[in-house]
Protein backbone atom coordinates (compact mmCIF):
# COMPACT_ATOMS: atom_id res chain seq x y z
CA UNK A 1 0.00 0.00 0.00
CA UNK A 2 2.83 2.38 0.85
CA UNK A 3 4.56 1.47 -2.41
CA UNK A 4 1.45 2.43 -4.39
CA UNK A 5 1.19 5.68 -2.46
CA UNK A 6 4.84 6.51 -3.11
CA UNK A 7 4.69 5.64 -6.81
CA UNK A 8 1.64 7.83 -7.37
CA UNK A 9 2.46 10.79 -5.09
CA UNK A 10 6.11 10.98 -6.19
CA UNK A 11 5.44 10.29 -9.88
CA UNK A 12 7.87 7.38 -9.85
CA UNK A 13 8.33 5.45 -13.08
CA UNK A 14 8.81 1.99 -11.59
CA UNK A 15 5.51 0.11 -11.61
CA UNK A 16 3.65 3.24 -12.72
CA UNK A 17 1.92 1.28 -15.49
CA UNK A 18 1.17 -1.78 -13.37
CA UNK A 19 -2.58 -2.56 -13.36
CA UNK A 20 -2.81 -2.21 -9.58
CA UNK A 21 -1.10 1.19 -9.68
CA UNK A 22 -3.35 2.36 -12.50
CA UNK A 23 -6.38 1.23 -10.51
CA UNK A 24 -5.53 3.76 -7.78
CA UNK A 25 -4.43 6.73 -9.93
CA UNK A 26 -6.85 9.59 -9.41
CA UNK A 27 -8.13 7.88 -6.27
CA UNK A 28 -5.62 8.81 -3.59
CA UNK A 29 -8.49 9.77 -1.31
CA UNK A 30 -9.75 6.20 -1.56
CA UNK A 31 -6.27 4.73 -1.08
CA UNK A 32 -5.81 6.90 2.00
CA UNK A 33 -9.14 5.69 3.45
CA UNK A 34 -8.20 2.07 2.69
CA UNK A 35 -4.91 2.63 4.51
CA UNK A 36 -6.72 4.06 7.53
CA UNK A 37 -9.01 1.00 7.65
CA UNK A 38 -5.93 -1.22 7.58
CA UNK A 39 -4.36 0.80 10.42
CA UNK A 40 -7.58 0.32 12.40
CA UNK A 41 -7.50 -3.43 11.77
CA UNK A 42 -3.85 -3.59 12.82
CA UNK A 43 -4.70 -1.86 16.11
CA UNK A 44 -7.58 -4.28 16.68
CA UNK A 45 -5.09 -7.13 16.32
CA UNK A 46 -2.58 -5.56 18.70
CA UNK A 47 -0.11 -4.21 16.13
CA UNK A 48 1.33 -0.71 16.19
CA UNK A 49 1.46 1.46 13.10
CA UNK A 50 4.36 3.85 12.58
CA UNK A 51 4.07 4.90 8.93
CA UNK A 52 1.17 7.32 8.43
CA UNK A 53 0.30 8.74 5.03
CA UNK A 54 0.09 12.49 4.47
CA UNK A 55 -3.64 13.32 4.35
CA UNK A 56 -2.90 16.48 2.35
CA UNK A 57 -1.85 14.25 -0.56
CA UNK A 58 -5.12 12.28 -0.41
CA UNK A 59 -6.58 13.92 -3.50
CA UNK A 60 -8.92 12.63 -6.15
CA UNK A 61 -11.83 10.30 -5.67
CA UNK A 62 -12.49 9.09 -2.14
CA UNK A 63 -14.10 5.84 -3.24
CA UNK A 64 -12.56 2.99 -5.22
CA UNK A 65 -14.87 1.96 -8.05
CA UNK A 66 -12.50 -0.31 -9.98
CA UNK A 67 -12.24 -3.76 -8.45
CA UNK A 68 -10.08 -6.70 -9.53
CA UNK A 69 -12.92 -8.94 -8.38
CA UNK A 70 -16.37 -7.32 -8.52
CA UNK A 71 -17.82 -6.41 -5.12
CA UNK A 72 -20.75 -8.85 -5.37
CA UNK A 73 -18.34 -11.67 -6.19
CA UNK A 74 -16.17 -10.75 -3.18
CA UNK A 75 -19.21 -10.97 -0.88
CA UNK A 76 -20.15 -14.35 -2.39
CA UNK A 77 -16.63 -15.70 -1.85
CA UNK A 78 -16.63 -14.57 1.80
CA UNK A 79 -20.06 -16.09 2.46
CA UNK A 80 -18.97 -19.41 0.95
CA UNK A 81 -16.10 -19.62 3.45
CA UNK A 82 -18.60 -20.32 6.20
CA UNK A 83 -16.99 -17.98 8.72
CA UNK A 84 -18.77 -15.60 11.06
CA UNK A 85 -17.83 -12.63 8.86
CA UNK A 86 -20.30 -9.78 8.79
CA UNK A 87 -20.95 -9.49 5.05
Coordinates of C-alpha atoms in Angstrom, one line a residue:
X1 CA 0.0 0.0 0.0
X2 CA 2.8 2.4 0.9
X3 CA 4.6 1.5 -2.4
X4 CA 1.5 2.4 -4.4
X5 CA 1.2 5.7 -2.5
X6 CA 4.8 6.5 -3.1
X7 CA 4.7 5.6 -6.8
X8 CA 1.6 7.8 -7.4
X9 CA 2.5 10.8 -5.1
X10 CA 6.1 11.0 -6.2
X11 CA 5.4 10.3 -9.9
X12 CA 7.9 7.4 -9.8
X13 CA 8.3 5.5 -13.1
X14 CA 8.8 2.0 -11.6
X15 CA 5.5 0.1 -11.6
X16 CA 3.6 3.2 -12.7
X17 CA 1.9 1.3 -15.5
X18 CA 1.2 -1.8 -13.4
X19 CA -2.6 -2.6 -13.4
X20 CA -2.8 -2.2 -9.6
X21 CA -1.1 1.2 -9.7
X22 CA -3.4 2.4 -12.5
X23 CA -6.4 1.2 -10.5
X24 CA -5.5 3.8 -7.8
X25 CA -4.4 6.7 -9.9
X26 CA -6.8 9.6 -9.4
X27 CA -8.1 7.9 -6.3
X28 CA -5.6 8.8 -3.6
X29 CA -8.5 9.8 -1.3
X30 CA -9.7 6.2 -1.6
X31 CA -6.3 4.7 -1.1
X32 CA -5.8 6.9 2.0
X33 CA -9.1 5.7 3.4
X34 CA -8.2 2.1 2.7
X35 CA -4.9 2.6 4.5
X36 CA -6.7 4.1 7.5
X37 CA -9.0 1.0 7.6
X38 CA -5.9 -1.2 7.6
X39 CA -4.4 0.8 10.4
X40 CA -7.6 0.3 12.4
X41 CA -7.5 -3.4 11.8
X42 CA -3.8 -3.6 12.8
X43 CA -4.7 -1.9 16.1
X44 CA -7.6 -4.3 16.7
X45 CA -5.1 -7.1 16.3
X46 CA -2.6 -5.6 18.7
X47 CA -0.1 -4.2 16.1
X48 CA 1.3 -0.7 16.2
X49 CA 1.5 1.5 13.1
X50 CA 4.4 3.8 12.6
X51 CA 4.1 4.9 8.9
X52 CA 1.2 7.3 8.4
X53 CA 0.3 8.7 5.0
X54 CA 0.1 12.5 4.5
X55 CA -3.6 13.3 4.4
X56 CA -2.9 16.5 2.3
X57 CA -1.9 14.2 -0.6
X58 CA -5.1 12.3 -0.4
X59 CA -6.6 13.9 -3.5
X60 CA -8.9 12.6 -6.2
X61 CA -11.8 10.3 -5.7
X62 CA -12.5 9.1 -2.1
X63 CA -14.1 5.8 -3.2
X64 CA -12.6 3.0 -5.2
X65 CA -14.9 2.0 -8.0
X66 CA -12.5 -0.3 -10.0
X67 CA -12.2 -3.8 -8.5
X68 CA -10.1 -6.7 -9.5
X69 CA -12.9 -8.9 -8.4
X70 CA -16.4 -7.3 -8.5
X71 CA -17.8 -6.4 -5.1
X72 CA -20.7 -8.8 -5.4
X73 CA -18.3 -11.7 -6.2
X74 CA -16.2 -10.7 -3.2
X75 CA -19.2 -11.0 -0.9
X76 CA -20.2 -14.3 -2.4
X77 CA -16.6 -15.7 -1.8
X78 CA -16.6 -14.6 1.8
X79 CA -20.1 -16.1 2.5
X80 CA -19.0 -19.4 1.0
X81 CA -16.1 -19.6 3.4
X82 CA -18.6 -20.3 6.2
X83 CA -17.0 -18.0 8.7
X84 CA -18.8 -15.6 11.1
X85 CA -17.8 -12.6 8.9
X86 CA -20.3 -9.8 8.8
X87 CA -20.9 -9.5 5.0

